[in-house]
């Protein structure tokens, strides 16, 4: 039976050593990160989309899972690509789009990578998958593991939002709540992965986990019919940017587009390692971080994935920026008020960084820009509004419409 996937092997991003397509987390020759290689002629010749399928499996040949029996799905549909002309006009940007991944089953972009991670855990014979998370990845991996009938060991930090923690507690088979930040837990998690206690559903090394996020590029290409000039990504470990840009590179290699869009890294100022290195021209330096409302960017030590992210940004003439939490929250509210899109703080960071870079003259006002809004605002924690109820009346409605204060 013909394989569903056009994947043919693994290749080291550093020394270019090739490896067989098995469960492997590092290059045998130099210890470098691995990426999956595909048969480009097959990807060129076959239709891009298998319309009878859902989720990342619409692009089954572009994913690393060979048997459809291992696919796992919750009925995902392509996330909407919204033009935001009114907000774009405020920012001086004429062709601005929001790719809203808050529409995914668990309300986050992580569902794309969870599909391939859990399917690959099945493919390689594991009954348990694990992940370290600030919230979204934990709830997503736990959800898809449950759907696939696997154990899901999720490690989530105690600063996550109540909505995310409640979701995790409800769906995960095994939960570790850890104090500190992502960087404090990941080294212990990686040590457990090295002992093969479970399949690696994390973001630091596994080449299979993030392939589902290539579908960001494939969907955007479907929806636009072209590549935009810039793709702006929230960056924690960098995998959304890396995987999507791999998708764009493959679209270029198969002749569907002329060239990939320029990648833009968007981070919280609290965890702005990529932005600092890009501005200075120096190497990536880890930093000790505290809390940021943009939880999905809360990684201070990106390690090898961070170095690869920075390298790809520089190779592709990309940009990088960061914003403090207040700018993120201001943009979150502005997007909701002007365009009706309620995204989570991490999902607002790309738009806030785009606005900052535009103000600094680093983005052409005529450029076509797609910002990845990676989560729904319904997964956040918000302070009490402190509103006071009023006695219902027709006059109350009239005064409200007239702009008269009802306090």
CSV table of C-alpha atoms in Angstrom, one decimal:
chain,number,residue,atom,x,y,z
A,1,UNK,CA,0.0,0.0,0.0
A,2,UNK,CA,1.3,3.4,-0.9
A,3,UNK,CA,2.4,5.7,2.0
A,4,UNK,CA,0.2,8.7,2.8
A,5,UNK,CA,3.4,10.7,3.3
A,6,UNK,CA,6.1,11.9,0.9
A,7,UNK,CA,8.6,12.0,3.8
A,8,UNK,CA,11.8,10.2,2.9
A,9,UNK,CA,14.3,10.8,5.6
A,10,UNK,CA,15.9,13.2,8.1
A,11,UNK,CA,18.7,15.7,7.6
A,12,UNK,CA,20.8,17.7,10.1
A,13,UNK,CA,20.4,21.4,9.8
A,14,UNK,CA,24.1,21.9,10.7
A,15,UNK,CA,26.2,19.3,9.1
A,16,UNK,CA,23.7,18.1,6.5
A,17,UNK,CA,24.1,14.4,7.5
A,18,UNK,CA,21.2,12.3,6.3
A,19,UNK,CA,19.4,9.8,8.5
A,20,UNK,CA,16.7,7.2,8.1
A,21,UNK,CA,13.2,8.2,8.8
A,22,UNK,CA,12.9,6.8,12.4
A,23,UNK,CA,12.3,8.2,15.9
A,24,UNK,CA,15.5,10.2,16.3
A,25,UNK,CA,16.0,13.5,18.2
A,26,UNK,CA,19.5,14.6,17.2
A,27,UNK,CA,22.1,14.1,14.4
A,28,UNK,CA,24.4,11.1,15.1
A,29,UNK,CA,27.3,13.0,13.6
A,30,UNK,CA,27.2,16.3,15.3
A,31,UNK,CA,24.3,16.4,17.7
A,32,UNK,CA,22.5,19.0,15.6
A,33,UNK,CA,18.7,19.4,15.1
A,34,UNK,CA,17.0,17.3,12.4
A,35,UNK,CA,14.5,18.3,9.8
A,36,UNK,CA,12.3,15.9,7.7
A,37,UNK,CA,13.0,15.6,4.0
A,38,UNK,CA,10.2,15.0,1.4
A,39,UNK,CA,10.1,13.7,-2.2
A,40,UNK,CA,9.6,17.1,-3.9
A,41,UNK,CA,8.5,15.5,-7.2
A,42,UNK,CA,5.6,13.8,-5.5
A,43,UNK,CA,4.6,17.1,-3.7
A,44,UNK,CA,4.8,18.8,-7.1
A,45,UNK,CA,2.7,16.3,-9.0
A,46,UNK,CA,0.0,15.6,-6.5
A,47,UNK,CA,-2.9,18.0,-5.7
A,48,UNK,CA,-2.0,20.1,-2.6
A,49,UNK,CA,-5.3,19.4,-0.8
A,50,UNK,CA,-7.2,16.2,0.0
A,51,UNK,CA,-10.6,17.8,0.4
A,52,UNK,CA,-12.3,14.7,2.0
A,53,UNK,CA,-10.0,15.1,5.1
A,54,UNK,CA,-9.8,17.6,7.9
A,55,UNK,CA,-7.1,19.4,9.8
A,56,UNK,CA,-3.4,18.9,8.8
A,57,UNK,CA,-4.4,15.7,7.0
A,58,UNK,CA,-5.8,17.7,4.2
A,59,UNK,CA,-2.1,17.9,3.3
A,60,UNK,CA,-1.2,14.3,4.2
A,61,UNK,CA,1.6,14.0,1.7
A,62,UNK,CA,3.3,17.0,3.3
A,63,UNK,CA,3.1,15.5,6.8
A,64,UNK,CA,5.4,12.7,8.3
A,65,UNK,CA,2.7,10.1,9.1
A,66,UNK,CA,2.6,7.1,6.7
A,67,UNK,CA,-0.6,5.3,7.7
A,68,UNK,CA,-4.0,7.0,7.9
A,69,UNK,CA,-4.8,4.6,10.7
A,70,UNK,CA,-2.5,6.7,12.9
A,71,UNK,CA,-4.2,10.0,12.0
A,72,UNK,CA,-6.0,11.8,14.9
A,73,UNK,CA,-8.5,14.6,14.4
A,74,UNK,CA,-11.2,16.6,16.1
A,75,UNK,CA,-12.7,17.8,12.9
A,76,UNK,CA,-10.4,20.8,12.4
A,77,UNK,CA,-11.2,23.2,9.6
A,78,UNK,CA,-8.9,25.8,8.0
A,79,UNK,CA,-8.6,28.8,10.4
A,80,UNK,CA,-10.0,32.0,8.9
A,81,UNK,CA,-7.9,34.6,7.3
A,82,UNK,CA,-9.4,38.0,8.0
A,83,UNK,CA,-8.6,41.3,6.3
A,84,UNK,CA,-8.4,44.1,8.9
A,85,UNK,CA,-8.7,47.2,6.8
A,86,UNK,CA,-9.9,49.6,9.5
A,87,UNK,CA,-7.1,48.7,12.0
A,88,UNK,CA,-4.7,48.6,9.1
A,89,UNK,CA,-5.6,52.2,8.2
A,90,UNK,CA,-5.0,53.3,11.8
A,91,UNK,CA,-1.5,51.7,11.6
A,92,UNK,CA,-0.8,53.0,8.1
A,93,UNK,CA,-0.7,49.5,6.6
A,94,UNK,CA,-2.8,49.0,3.5
A,95,UNK,CA,-2.8,45.2,3.2
A,96,UNK,CA,-3.0,43.7,6.7
A,97,UNK,CA,-4.5,40.2,7.5
A,98,UNK,CA,-5.1,38.2,10.6
A,99,UNK,CA,-4.8,34.4,10.5
A,100,UNK,CA,-6.9,33.6,13.5
A,101,UNK,CA,-5.9,30.2,14.9
A,102,UNK,CA,-8.1,30.7,18.0
A,103,UNK,CA,-10.7,28.9,15.9
A,104,UNK,CA,-9.0,25.5,16.4
A,105,UNK,CA,-10.6,22.9,18.7
A,106,UNK,CA,-8.7,23.9,21.8
A,107,UNK,CA,-8.5,27.5,20.8
A,108,UNK,CA,-4.8,27.6,19.8
A,109,UNK,CA,-2.3,27.1,17.0
A,110,UNK,CA,-0.9,24.2,19.1
A,111,UNK,CA,-3.6,21.9,17.7
A,112,UNK,CA,-1.7,21.8,14.4
A,113,UNK,CA,1.4,20.4,16.0
A,114,UNK,CA,-0.5,18.2,18.4
A,115,UNK,CA,-2.1,16.3,15.5
A,116,UNK,CA,1.3,15.3,14.0
A,117,UNK,CA,2.9,14.8,17.5
A,118,UNK,CA,0.2,12.4,18.7
A,119,UNK,CA,0.0,10.6,15.3
A,120,UNK,CA,3.7,10.1,15.3
A,121,UNK,CA,3.6,8.8,18.8
A,122,UNK,CA,1.2,6.1,17.5
A,123,UNK,CA,3.4,5.6,14.4
A,124,UNK,CA,6.5,4.8,16.5
A,125,UNK,CA,4.6,2.6,19.0
A,126,UNK,CA,4.4,4.8,22.1
A,127,UNK,CA,1.4,4.6,24.4
A,128,UNK,CA,2.3,7.9,26.2
A,129,UNK,CA,3.2,11.4,25.0
A,130,UNK,CA,4.6,14.2,27.1
A,131,UNK,CA,5.0,18.0,26.9
A,132,UNK,CA,6.2,21.0,28.9
A,133,UNK,CA,4.1,24.0,28.5
A,134,UNK,CA,3.0,27.5,29.7
A,135,UNK,CA,-0.6,26.4,29.1
A,136,UNK,CA,-1.8,26.0,25.5
A,137,UNK,CA,0.5,23.2,24.4
A,138,UNK,CA,-0.4,21.2,27.5
A,139,UNK,CA,-4.2,21.5,27.0
A,140,UNK,CA,-3.8,20.7,23.3
A,141,UNK,CA,-1.5,17.7,23.7
A,142,UNK,CA,-3.7,16.3,26.5
A,143,UNK,CA,-6.8,16.7,24.3
A,144,UNK,CA,-5.4,14.9,21.3
A,145,UNK,CA,-3.8,12.2,23.4
A,146,UNK,CA,-7.2,11.5,24.9
A,147,UNK,CA,-8.8,11.5,21.5
A,148,UNK,CA,-6.1,9.0,20.3
A,149,UNK,CA,-6.4,6.8,23.4
A,150,UNK,CA,-2.9,7.6,24.6
A,151,UNK,CA,-1.7,8.7,28.0
A,152,UNK,CA,-0.8,12.4,28.0
A,153,UNK,CA,1.8,13.5,30.6
A,154,UNK,CA,1.6,17.3,30.6
A,155,UNK,CA,3.8,19.7,32.7
A,156,UNK,CA,2.3,23.1,33.0
A,157,UNK,CA,3.5,26.1,35.1
A,158,UNK,CA,1.3,27.3,37.9
A,159,UNK,CA,1.2,30.9,36.5
A,160,UNK,CA,-1.0,29.8,33.6
A,161,UNK,CA,-4.5,31.2,33.3
A,162,UNK,CA,-7.4,29.6,35.1
A,163,UNK,CA,-9.1,28.7,31.9
A,164,UNK,CA,-6.1,26.8,30.6
A,165,UNK,CA,-5.5,25.1,33.9
A,166,UNK,CA,-9.1,24.0,34.1
A,167,UNK,CA,-9.0,22.6,30.6
A,168,UNK,CA,-5.8,20.6,31.4
A,169,UNK,CA,-7.2,19.3,34.7
A,170,UNK,CA,-10.3,18.1,32.9
A,171,UNK,CA,-8.7,16.3,30.0
A,172,UNK,CA,-5.1,15.2,30.9
A,173,UNK,CA,-4.4,11.7,32.2
A,174,UNK,CA,-1.3,12.8,34.0
A,175,UNK,CA,-0.5,16.4,35.1
A,176,UNK,CA,2.6,18.0,36.8
A,177,UNK,CA,2.0,21.5,37.9
A,178,UNK,CA,5.5,23.1,38.3
A,179,UNK,CA,6.7,26.3,39.9
A,180,UNK,CA,9.0,28.6,38.0
A,181,UNK,CA,9.1,29.1,34.2
A,182,UNK,CA,9.4,26.9,31.2
A,183,UNK,CA,13.2,26.9,31.3
A,184,UNK,CA,13.2,25.5,34.8
A,185,UNK,CA,11.3,22.3,33.8
A,186,UNK,CA,12.4,21.6,30.3
A,187,UNK,CA,15.9,20.2,31.1
A,188,UNK,CA,14.3,17.6,33.4
A,189,UNK,CA,11.7,16.7,30.8
A,190,UNK,CA,14.4,16.3,28.2
A,191,UNK,CA,16.2,13.9,30.5
A,192,UNK,CA,13.1,11.8,30.8
A,193,UNK,CA,12.7,11.8,27.0
A,194,UNK,CA,16.2,10.5,26.7
A,195,UNK,CA,15.2,7.6,28.8
A,196,UNK,CA,12.3,6.9,26.4
A,197,UNK,CA,9.7,7.1,29.2
A,198,UNK,CA,7.3,8.7,26.6
A,199,UNK,CA,7.2,10.2,23.1
A,200,UNK,CA,8.6,13.7,23.0
A,201,UNK,CA,5.8,16.1,22.4
A,202,UNK,CA,8.0,19.1,23.3
A,203,UNK,CA,9.3,21.9,21.1
A,204,UNK,CA,13.1,21.6,21.7
A,205,UNK,CA,14.2,18.7,19.6
A,206,UNK,CA,11.6,16.4,18.0
A,207,UNK,CA,11.5,16.9,14.2
A,208,UNK,CA,8.1,15.3,14.0
A,209,UNK,CA,6.2,17.3,16.5
A,210,UNK,CA,5.9,20.6,14.7
A,211,UNK,CA,5.4,19.5,11.1
A,212,UNK,CA,1.6,20.1,11.5
A,213,UNK,CA,2.4,23.8,11.8
A,214,UNK,CA,3.5,23.8,8.1
A,215,UNK,CA,-0.2,23.8,7.4
A,216,UNK,CA,-0.2,27.5,8.4
A,217,UNK,CA,1.6,28.3,5.2
A,218,UNK,CA,-0.4,25.8,3.1
A,219,UNK,CA,-3.7,27.2,4.3
A,220,UNK,CA,-2.6,30.8,3.8
A,221,UNK,CA,-1.5,30.0,0.3
A,222,UNK,CA,-4.9,28.4,-0.4
A,223,UNK,CA,-6.8,31.3,1.0
A,224,UNK,CA,-4.7,34.1,-0.6
A,225,UNK,CA,-3.6,32.3,-3.8
A,226,UNK,CA,-0.1,33.7,-3.3
A,227,UNK,CA,2.6,34.3,-0.7
A,228,UNK,CA,2.3,37.6,1.3
A,229,UNK,CA,5.3,39.8,1.7
A,230,UNK,CA,5.6,39.2,5.4
A,231,UNK,CA,4.4,36.6,7.9
A,232,UNK,CA,4.5,37.7,11.5
A,233,UNK,CA,4.7,34.9,14.2
A,234,UNK,CA,4.6,34.8,18.0
A,235,UNK,CA,7.8,33.3,19.1
A,236,UNK,CA,8.4,31.2,22.2
A,237,UNK,CA,10.6,28.3,21.1
A,238,UNK,CA,10.3,29.5,17.5
A,239,UNK,CA,8.6,26.5,16.0
A,240,UNK,CA,5.6,28.2,14.6
A,241,UNK,CA,7.9,30.4,12.5
A,242,UNK,CA,10.2,27.6,11.6
A,243,UNK,CA,7.5,25.1,10.5
A,244,UNK,CA,5.5,27.7,8.6
A,245,UNK,CA,8.5,28.9,6.7
A,246,UNK,CA,9.4,25.3,5.9
A,247,UNK,CA,5.9,25.1,4.4
A,248,UNK,CA,6.5,28.2,2.3
A,249,UNK,CA,9.9,26.9,1.2
A,250,UNK,CA,8.3,23.7,0.0
A,251,UNK,CA,5.7,25.7,-1.9
A,252,UNK,CA,8.5,27.6,-3.6
A,253,UNK,CA,10.4,24.4,-4.3
A,254,UNK,CA,7.4,22.8,-6.0
A,255,UNK,CA,6.8,25.8,-8.2
A,256,UNK,CA,3.6,27.1,-6.6
A,257,UNK,CA,5.1,30.4,-5.4
A,258,UNK,CA,8.1,32.4,-6.5
A,259,UNK,CA,9.6,32.9,-3.1
A,260,UNK,CA,8.6,32.5,0.6
A,261,UNK,CA,7.4,35.6,2.6
A,262,UNK,CA,9.9,37.3,4.9
A,263,UNK,CA,9.5,35.9,8.4
A,264,UNK,CA,9.0,38.3,11.4
A,265,UNK,CA,9.6,37.2,15.0
A,266,UNK,CA,7.3,38.8,17.6
A,267,UNK,CA,8.1,38.5,21.3
A,268,UNK,CA,7.2,39.9,24.6
A,269,UNK,CA,9.9,42.3,25.9
A,270,UNK,CA,10.2,40.1,28.9
A,271,UNK,CA,11.5,37.3,26.7
A,272,UNK,CA,13.0,39.1,23.7
A,273,UNK,CA,16.1,37.1,23.0
A,274,UNK,CA,15.6,36.9,19.3
A,275,UNK,CA,14.7,40.6,19.0
A,276,UNK,CA,17.8,41.7,20.9
A,277,UNK,CA,20.1,39.5,18.9
A,278,UNK,CA,18.6,40.6,15.6
A,279,UNK,CA,18.9,44.3,16.5
A,280,UNK,CA,22.5,44.0,17.7
A,281,UNK,CA,23.7,41.5,15.1
A,282,UNK,CA,25.1,39.3,17.9
A,283,UNK,CA,24.6,35.7,18.8
A,284,UNK,CA,21.5,34.6,20.7
A,285,UNK,CA,21.9,35.0,24.4
A,286,UNK,CA,19.6,33.3,27.0
A,287,UNK,CA,18.1,35.5,29.7
A,288,UNK,CA,16.3,34.9,32.9
A,289,UNK,CA,12.7,35.9,32.5
A,290,UNK,CA,9.7,36.6,34.8
A,291,UNK,CA,6.0,36.6,34.0
A,292,UNK,CA,4.6,38.0,30.8
A,293,UNK,CA,0.9,38.1,29.9
A,294,UNK,CA,1.9,36.7,26.5
A,295,UNK,CA,2.5,33.3,28.0
A,296,UNK,CA,3.2,31.6,24.6
A,297,UNK,CA,6.4,33.7,24.3
A,298,UNK,CA,7.7,33.1,27.8
A,299,UNK,CA,10.9,31.3,27.0
A,300,UNK,CA,14.2,32.8,28.0
A,301,UNK,CA,16.5,30.0,26.9
A,302,UNK,CA,15.6,28.9,23.4
A,303,UNK,CA,18.7,26.8,23.0
A,304,UNK,CA,19.4,25.2,19.5
A,305,UNK,CA,15.9,26.0,18.3
A,306,UNK,CA,16.4,29.7,19.0
A,307,UNK,CA,19.7,29.7,17.2
A,308,UNK,CA,18.1,28.1,14.2
A,309,UNK,CA,15.2,30.6,14.3
A,310,UNK,CA,17.6,33.5,14.3
A,311,UNK,CA,19.6,32.0,11.5
A,312,UNK,CA,16.5,31.5,9.4
A,313,UNK,CA,15.3,35.0,10.0
A,314,UNK,CA,18.7,36.4,8.9
A,315,UNK,CA,18.9,34.0,5.8
A,316,UNK,CA,15.4,35.1,4.7
A,317,UNK,CA,15.8,38.8,5.2
A,318,UNK,CA,13.4,38.7,8.1
A,319,UNK,CA,12.7,41.1,11.0
A,320,UNK,CA,12.3,40.8,14.7
A,321,UNK,CA,10.6,42.9,17.4
A,322,UNK,CA,9.2,42.9,20.9
A,323,UNK,CA,6.6,44.8,22.8
A,324,UNK,CA,5.9,45.2,26.6
A,325,UNK,CA,2.8,43.7,28.0
A,326,UNK,CA,0.8,47.0,28.0
A,327,UNK,CA,1.3,47.4,24.3
A,328,UNK,CA,0.1,43.8,23.8
A,329,UNK,CA,-3.0,44.4,25.9
A,330,UNK,CA,-3.7,47.8,24.2
A,331,UNK,CA,-3.6,46.1,20.8
A,332,UNK,CA,-5.7,43.2,22.0
A,333,UNK,CA,-8.5,45.6,22.9
A,334,UNK,CA,-8.1,47.7,19.8
A,335,UNK,CA,-8.4,44.7,17.5
A,336,UNK,CA,-11.6,43.7,19.3
A,337,UNK,CA,-13.1,47.1,19.2
A,338,UNK,CA,-12.2,48.0,15.6
A,339,UNK,CA,-12.4,44.6,13.9
A,340,UNK,CA,-14.4,42.4,16.3
A,341,UNK,CA,-11.7,39.8,16.8
A,342,UNK,CA,-11.0,38.7,20.4
A,343,UNK,CA,-7.6,37.1,20.5
A,344,UNK,CA,-5.5,36.1,23.5
A,345,UNK,CA,-2.5,38.1,24.5
A,346,UNK,CA,0.0,35.8,22.8
A,347,UNK,CA,-2.1,36.2,19.7
A,348,UNK,CA,-2.0,40.0,19.9
A,349,UNK,CA,1.8,40.2,20.1
A,350,UNK,CA,2.4,39.8,16.3
A,351,UNK,CA,0.0,42.6,15.6
A,352,UNK,CA,1.5,44.8,18.3
A,353,UNK,CA,5.0,44.1,17.0
A,354,UNK,CA,3.9,44.8,13.4
A,355,UNK,CA,2.6,48.2,14.6
A,356,UNK,CA,5.9,49.0,16.3
A,357,UNK,CA,8.0,48.0,13.3
A,358,UNK,CA,5.8,50.1,11.0
A,359,UNK,CA,6.3,53.1,13.3
A,360,UNK,CA,10.0,52.5,13.1
A,361,UNK,CA,9.9,52.5,9.3
A,362,UNK,CA,11.0,48.9,9.0
A,363,UNK,CA,7.8,47.8,7.2
A,364,UNK,CA,6.7,49.1,3.8
A,365,UNK,CA,3.1,50.5,4.2
A,366,UNK,CA,2.2,48.8,0.9
A,367,UNK,CA,3.5,45.4,2.0
A,368,UNK,CA,1.0,42.5,2.3
A,369,UNK,CA,1.3,41.3,5.9
A,370,UNK,CA,-0.2,38.2,7.6
A,371,UNK,CA,-0.1,38.2,11.4
A,372,UNK,CA,-0.6,34.8,13.1
A,373,UNK,CA,-3.1,35.3,16.0
A,374,UNK,CA,-2.3,32.1,17.8
A,375,UNK,CA,-5.0,31.8,20.5
A,376,UNK,CA,-8.5,32.9,21.4
A,377,UNK,CA,-9.1,35.5,24.0
A,378,UNK,CA,-11.5,33.1,25.7
A,379,UNK,CA,-8.5,31.3,27.3
A,380,UNK,CA,-7.2,34.3,29.2
A,381,UNK,CA,-7.6,35.6,32.7
A,382,UNK,CA,-9.0,39.1,33.1
A,383,UNK,CA,-9.4,41.3,36.2
A,384,UNK,CA,-12.9,42.0,37.5
A,385,UNK,CA,-14.5,44.9,35.6
A,386,UNK,CA,-16.1,46.4,38.7
A,387,UNK,CA,-19.3,47.3,36.9
A,388,UNK,CA,-22.4,48.4,38.7
A,389,UNK,CA,-25.9,47.4,37.5
A,390,UNK,CA,-28.5,50.0,36.7
A,391,UNK,CA,-32.3,49.9,36.8
A,392,UNK,CA,-33.6,48.9,33.4
A,393,UNK,CA,-35.5,51.7,31.6
A,394,UNK,CA,-36.2,53.1,28.1
A,395,UNK,CA,-34.4,56.3,29.2
A,396,UNK,CA,-31.3,54.3,30.1
A,397,UNK,CA,-31.2,53.0,26.5
A,398,UNK,CA,-31.7,56.5,25.1
A,399,UNK,CA,-29.0,58.1,27.2
A,400,UNK,CA,-26.6,55.4,26.3
A,401,UNK,CA,-27.2,55.9,22.6
A,402,UNK,CA,-26.8,59.6,23.1
A,403,UNK,CA,-23.4,59.1,24.8
A,404,UNK,CA,-24.6,60.4,28.1
A,405,UNK,CA,-22.8,58.9,31.1
A,406,UNK,CA,-24.9,56.5,33.1
A,407,UNK,CA,-22.7,56.5,36.2
